Amino acid sequence: MSSSRDEIKTTSLIQGHVELFRLMFSHLKSQALRCAGNLGIPGAIHRRGGAATISDIITETGLPQSKLQHLRRLMRVLAVSGVVAASNQPPSSAAESCTGDTIYTLTPVSSLLVGGEGASPFDMSALLRALMRPTTTAMFFHLEEWFRDDTGAESLVHMVHGSSPWTLTKNDTTLNTALNDACVADTNLVMQVVLTEAGDVFRGIGSLVDVGGGHGAAAIAISRAFPQVKCTVLDLPHVISQAPEHSTVQFVAGDMFDFIPPADAIFLKGVMDSFSDEDCVKLLRQCKKAIHRDSAGGKIIIINSVIGFGPQDDVVREAQVLFDLYMMCGNGAEQEEHEWKRIILEAGFSEFKVVATLGLVSVIEVLP
Ligand code: SAH
């Protein structure tokens, strides 16, 4: 006689057990990444010509020798996560074969985290610092509480901090600076890709307003690539007041739900996903009022994720849906194609087209 206990295949028990441990401790992957970035490990490897042993990393980062064995374990997690690549050099002596002589090299991820001297022009350290702040990470410990909450808290941010994300940045200068710097870092990288792979979307435009444009990284990149486009950045007063002046880009402080300066084209990068669907429709209606309808370039260009669209692999999909859960904390969302379509058509636009998909983000063109 067999009990149902016996019927559960040992293979699926083993698989479940392994997966459970892997997933339970996945947050340690992200903490290992943050720790490595803050310790300057990518920079240390870079300064050693892109290949370093544990001893090299200890020397370059100035960490105590007593942490060498522990650092080896951190590096092993980073290697398993793809943050660094590890290869074994044949030992040159018996003594070395005991201490191990793994060589760590940079991967596409850690190449983006080489801060300081020799940093890549696409240094994303600021993104890591802003999005992985302990107060932000800690907010997710309240996720279960928020799901159970029936008192109408608008979002997890509201429930934990008692205000909207943008009121938080207004009242916390350190957070404001961290987020603005993170946006510049992300925008520098994304605009390099967009202008190279889908730059045609800006052709024929005479003027453009980057709505929620932060410190103007996108507008500066666009005006550099297309000097004939007159670029304006609109953002909240506490963001604009910290923005560096620029000779070709004009900065305007204001609330996009009140007024958007008129232009041929409106540009929205990383903005629509910060708001509820209802606010997205409101925002798009505001954009529609601002567009010069008779101009050839009259359109909205949106840079954001379109979940599940275009060439997808598991890594892209995982990054998109994790990012969506992150944005949910402030009542924002990453959208699927049919959700974008619904929001855009509801705002009174006639055409919506995904022009290009470039990893995490797509370029969306919306016509009046
Ligand atoms: N486009 C930038 C910044 C995205 S973050 C980038 O991709 O890097 C969203 C931006 O929208 C922030 O800079 C925030 O200050 C701005 N924002 C939020 N609410 C706003 C409002 N009501 N009016 C104008 N800007 C707003």
Coordinates of N, CA and C in Angstrom, one line a residue, residues 178-298:
A178 N 19.9 61.8 -4.8 CA 20.2 60.4 -5.2 C 19.4 60.0 -6.4
L179 N 18.1 60.3 -6.4 CA 17.2 59.9 -7.5 C 17.6 60.6 -8.8
N180 N 17.8 61.9 -8.7 CA 18.2 62.7 -9.8 C 19.5 62.2 -10.5
D181 N 20.4 61.9 -9.6 CA 21.7 61.3 -10.2 C 21.5 60.0 -10.8
A182 N 20.6 59.2 -10.2 CA 20.3 57.8 -10.8 C 19.7 58.0 -12.1
C183 N 18.7 58.9 -12.2 CA 18.0 59.1 -13.5 C 19.0 59.6 -14.6
V184 N 20.0 60.4 -14.2 CA 21.0 60.9 -15.2 C 21.8 59.7 -15.7
A185 N 22.2 58.8 -14.8 CA 23.0 57.7 -15.1 C 22.2 56.7 -16.1
D186 N 21.0 56.4 -15.7 CA 20.2 55.5 -16.5 C 19.9 56.1 -17.9
T187 N 19.6 57.4 -17.9 CA 19.3 58.1 -19.2 C 20.5 58.2 -20.1
N188 N 21.7 58.4 -19.5 CA 22.9 58.5 -20.4 C 23.0 57.2 -21.1
L189 N 22.8 56.1 -20.5 CA 23.0 54.7 -21.1 C 21.8 54.5 -22.1
V190 N 20.6 54.7 -21.7 CA 19.5 54.4 -22.5 C 19.5 55.3 -23.8
M191 N 19.8 56.6 -23.6 CA 19.8 57.5 -24.8 C 20.9 57.1 -25.8
Q192 N 22.0 56.7 -25.3 CA 23.1 56.2 -26.2 C 22.5 55.1 -27.1
V193 N 21.8 54.2 -26.5 CA 21.2 53.0 -27.2 C 20.1 53.5 -28.1
V194 N 19.2 54.3 -27.6 CA 18.0 54.8 -28.4 C 18.5 55.6 -29.6
L195 N 19.4 56.5 -29.4 CA 19.9 57.4 -30.5 C 20.7 56.6 -31.5
T196 N 21.3 55.5 -31.1 CA 22.1 54.7 -32.1 C 21.1 53.8 -32.8
E197 N 20.2 53.2 -32.1 CA 19.4 52.1 -32.7 C 18.0 52.7 -33.3
A198 N 17.5 53.8 -32.8 CA 16.2 54.2 -33.2 C 16.2 55.7 -33.3
G199 N 17.3 56.4 -33.6 CA 17.4 57.8 -33.7 C 16.4 58.5 -34.7
D200 N 16.0 57.7 -35.7 CA 15.1 58.3 -36.7 C 13.8 58.8 -36.1
V201 N 13.5 58.3 -34.9 CA 12.2 58.8 -34.3 C 12.2 60.3 -34.1
F202 N 13.4 60.9 -34.0 CA 13.5 62.3 -33.7 C 13.6 63.2 -35.0
R203 N 13.7 62.5 -36.2 CA 13.9 63.3 -37.4 C 12.6 64.1 -37.7
G204 N 12.8 65.3 -38.2 CA 11.7 66.2 -38.6 C 11.1 67.0 -37.5
I205 N 11.6 66.8 -36.3 CA 11.1 67.5 -35.1 C 11.8 68.9 -35.0
G206 N 11.1 70.0 -34.8 CA 11.7 71.3 -34.6 C 11.9 71.6 -33.1
S207 N 10.9 71.2 -32.3 CA 11.0 71.5 -30.8 C 10.4 70.3 -30.1
L208 N 11.0 70.1 -28.9 CA 10.6 69.0 -28.1 C 10.6 69.3 -26.6
V209 N 9.6 68.9 -25.8 CA 9.7 69.1 -24.4 C 9.8 67.7 -23.7
D210 N 10.9 67.6 -22.9 CA 11.1 66.3 -22.2 C 10.4 66.5 -20.8
V211 N 9.2 65.9 -20.8 CA 8.3 66.1 -19.6 C 8.7 65.1 -18.5
G212 N 9.0 65.7 -17.3 CA 9.5 64.9 -16.2 C 11.0 64.5 -16.6
G213 N 11.6 65.5 -17.2 CA 13.0 65.2 -17.7 C 14.1 65.3 -16.8
G214 N 13.8 65.4 -15.5 CA 14.9 65.4 -14.5 C 15.9 66.5 -14.7
H215 N 17.2 66.1 -14.7 CA 18.3 67.1 -14.9 C 18.7 67.2 -16.4
G216 N 17.8 66.7 -17.3 CA 18.0 67.0 -18.7 C 18.9 66.1 -19.5
A217 N 19.3 64.9 -18.9 CA 20.3 64.1 -19.6 C 19.7 63.7 -21.0
A218 N 18.4 63.4 -21.1 CA 17.9 63.0 -22.4 C 17.9 64.1 -23.4
A219 N 17.4 65.3 -22.9 CA 17.3 66.5 -23.7 C 18.7 66.9 -24.2
I220 N 19.7 66.8 -23.4 CA 21.1 67.1 -23.8 C 21.5 66.2 -24.9
A221 N 21.3 64.9 -24.7 CA 21.7 63.9 -25.7 C 21.0 64.1 -27.0
I222 N 19.7 64.4 -27.0 CA 18.9 64.7 -28.2 C 19.4 65.9 -28.9
S223 N 19.7 67.0 -28.1 CA 20.1 68.2 -28.8 C 21.5 68.1 -29.3
R224 N 22.3 67.2 -28.8 CA 23.7 67.0 -29.3 C 23.6 66.2 -30.6
A225 N 22.7 65.2 -30.7 CA 22.6 64.4 -31.9 C 21.8 65.1 -33.0
F226 N 20.8 66.0 -32.6 CA 20.0 66.7 -33.5 C 20.0 68.2 -33.1
P227 N 21.0 68.9 -33.5 CA 21.2 70.3 -33.0 C 20.0 71.2 -33.4
Q228 N 19.3 70.8 -34.5 CA 18.2 71.7 -34.9 C 16.9 71.5 -34.0
V229 N 16.9 70.6 -33.1 CA 15.7 70.4 -32.2 C 15.9 71.3 -31.0
K230 N 14.9 72.2 -30.8 CA 15.0 73.1 -29.6 C 14.4 72.3 -28.4
C231 N 15.3 72.0 -27.4 CA 14.8 71.1 -26.4 C 14.5 71.9 -25.1
T232 N 13.4 71.5 -24.4 CA 13.0 72.1 -23.1 C 12.8 70.9 -22.2
V233 N 13.2 71.1 -20.9 CA 12.9 70.1 -19.9 C 11.9 70.7 -18.9
L234 N 10.9 69.9 -18.6 CA 9.9 70.3 -17.6 C 10.0 69.3 -16.4
D235 N 10.2 69.8 -15.2 CA 10.1 69.0 -14.1 C 9.7 69.8 -12.8
L236 N 9.6 69.1 -11.7 CA 9.1 69.8 -10.5 C 10.2 70.8 -10.0
P237 N 9.7 71.9 -9.3 CA 10.7 72.9 -8.9 C 11.9 72.4 -8.1
H238 N 11.7 71.3 -7.2 CA 12.8 70.9 -6.4 C 13.8 70.1 -7.2
V239 N 13.4 69.6 -8.4 CA 14.3 68.9 -9.3 C 15.1 69.9 -10.2
I240 N 14.3 70.9 -10.8 CA 14.9 71.9 -11.7 C 15.9 72.8 -10.9
S241 N 15.6 73.1 -9.6 CA 16.4 74.0 -8.9 C 17.8 73.4 -8.7
Q242 N 18.0 72.1 -8.8 CA 19.3 71.4 -8.7 C 19.9 71.1 -10.0
A243 N 19.2 71.4 -11.1 CA 19.7 71.0 -12.5 C 20.8 71.9 -12.9
P244 N 21.9 71.4 -13.5 CA 23.0 72.2 -14.0 C 22.5 73.0 -15.2
E245 N 23.0 74.2 -15.3 CA 22.6 75.0 -16.5 C 23.2 74.4 -17.8
H246 N 22.5 74.6 -18.9 CA 23.1 74.0 -20.2 C 22.8 75.0 -21.3
S247 N 23.8 75.1 -22.2 CA 23.6 76.2 -23.2 C 22.5 75.9 -24.2
T248 N 22.2 74.6 -24.5 CA 21.3 74.4 -25.6 C 19.9 73.9 -25.1
V249 N 19.8 73.7 -23.8 CA 18.5 73.1 -23.2 C 17.9 74.1 -22.2
Q250 N 16.6 74.3 -22.4 CA 16.0 75.2 -21.5 C 15.3 74.4 -20.4
F251 N 15.4 74.9 -19.1 CA 14.7 74.2 -18.0 C 13.5 75.0 -17.5
V252 N 12.4 74.3 -17.4 CA 11.2 74.9 -16.9 C 10.7 74.2 -15.6
A253 N 10.4 74.9 -14.5 CA 9.9 74.3 -13.3 C 8.4 74.3 -13.4
G254 N 7.7 73.2 -13.1 CA 6.3 73.3 -13.1 C 5.7 71.9 -12.9
D255 N 4.4 71.8 -12.8 CA 3.7 70.6 -12.6 C 3.0 70.1 -14.0
M256 N 3.4 69.0 -14.5 CA 3.0 68.6 -15.8 C 1.5 68.4 -15.9
F257 N 0.8 68.2 -14.7 CA -0.6 68.0 -14.7 C -1.3 69.3 -14.8
D258 N -0.5 70.4 -14.6 CA -1.1 71.8 -14.8 C -0.9 72.4 -16.2
F259 N 0.4 72.2 -16.6 CA 0.8 72.9 -17.8 C 2.0 72.3 -18.5
I260 N 2.0 72.0 -19.8 CA 3.1 71.6 -20.5 C 3.4 72.6 -21.6
P261 N 4.6 73.1 -21.7 CA 4.9 74.1 -22.8 C 4.7 73.5 -24.1
P262 N 4.1 74.3 -25.1 CA 3.8 73.7 -26.4 C 5.1 73.4 -27.2
A263 N 5.0 72.3 -28.0 CA 6.2 71.9 -28.8 C 5.7 70.9 -29.9
D264 N 6.6 70.7 -30.9 CA 6.3 69.7 -31.9 C 6.1 68.3 -31.3
A265 N 7.0 68.0 -30.4 CA 7.0 66.6 -29.9 C 7.1 66.6 -28.3
I266 N 6.5 65.7 -27.7 CA 6.6 65.5 -26.2 C 7.4 64.2 -26.0
F267 N 8.4 64.3 -25.1 CA 9.2 63.1 -24.8 C 9.0 62.7 -23.4
L268 N 8.7 61.4 -23.2 CA 8.5 60.9 -21.8 C 9.3 59.7 -21.6
K269 N 10.4 59.8 -20.8 CA 11.2 58.6 -20.5 C 11.1 58.3 -19.0
G270 N 10.7 57.1 -18.7 CA 10.6 56.7 -17.3 C 9.7 57.5 -16.5
V271 N 8.6 58.0 -17.1 CA 7.7 58.9 -16.4 C 6.3 58.2 -16.2
M272 N 5.9 57.7 -17.4 CA 4.5 57.0 -17.4 C 4.4 55.9 -16.3
D273 N 5.5 55.2 -16.1 CA 5.5 54.1 -15.2 C 5.5 54.5 -13.7
S274 N 5.6 55.8 -13.5 CA 5.5 56.3 -12.1 C 4.1 56.5 -11.6
F275 N 3.1 56.5 -12.6 CA 1.8 56.9 -12.2 C 0.7 55.8 -12.4
S276 N -0.4 56.0 -11.8 CA -1.6 55.1 -12.0 C -2.1 55.3 -13.4
D277 N -2.9 54.3 -13.9 CA -3.4 54.4 -15.2 C -4.2 55.6 -15.4
E278 N -5.0 56.0 -14.4 CA -5.8 57.2 -14.4 C -5.0 58.4 -14.6
D279 N -3.9 58.5 -13.9 CA -3.0 59.7 -14.0 C -2.3 59.7 -15.4
C280 N -2.0 58.5 -15.9 CA -1.3 58.4 -17.2 C -2.2 59.0 -18.3
V281 N -3.5 58.7 -18.2 CA -4.5 59.2 -19.2 C -4.6 60.7 -19.1
K282 N -4.6 61.2 -17.8 CA -4.6 62.7 -17.6 C -3.4 63.3 -18.2
L283 N -2.2 62.7 -17.9 CA -1.0 63.2 -18.4 C -0.9 63.3 -20.0
L284 N -1.4 62.2 -20.6 CA -1.4 62.1 -22.0 C -2.3 63.2 -22.6
R285 N -3.5 63.5 -21.9 CA -4.4 64.5 -22.4 C -3.7 65.9 -22.4
Q286 N -2.9 66.1 -21.3 CA -2.1 67.3 -21.2 C -1.1 67.4 -22.3
C287 N -0.5 66.3 -22.6 CA 0.5 66.3 -23.7 C -0.2 66.6 -25.1
K288 N -1.4 66.1 -25.2 CA -2.1 66.3 -26.5 C -2.4 67.8 -26.7
K289 N -2.7 68.5 -25.6 CA -3.0 69.9 -25.7 C -1.7 70.7 -26.1
A290 N -0.5 70.1 -25.7 CA 0.7 70.8 -25.9 C 1.3 70.6 -27.3
I291 N 0.9 69.5 -27.9 CA 1.6 69.2 -29.2 C 1.1 70.2 -30.3
H292 N 2.0 70.7 -31.1 CA 1.7 71.5 -32.3 C 1.1 70.5 -33.3
R293 N -0.2 70.6 -33.5 CA -0.9 69.5 -34.3 C -0.5 69.6 -35.8
D294 N -0.3 70.8 -36.3 CA 0.0 70.9 -37.7 C 1.4 70.6 -38.1
S295 N 2.3 70.4 -37.1 CA 3.7 70.2 -37.4 C 3.9 68.8 -37.9
A296 N 4.9 68.6 -38.7 CA 5.2 67.2 -39.3 C 5.6 66.3 -38.2
G297 N 6.3 66.8 -37.2 CA 6.8 66.0 -36.1 C 5.9 65.8 -34.9
G298 N 4.6 66.3 -35.1 CA 3.7 66.3 -34.0 C 3.5 64.9 -33.4

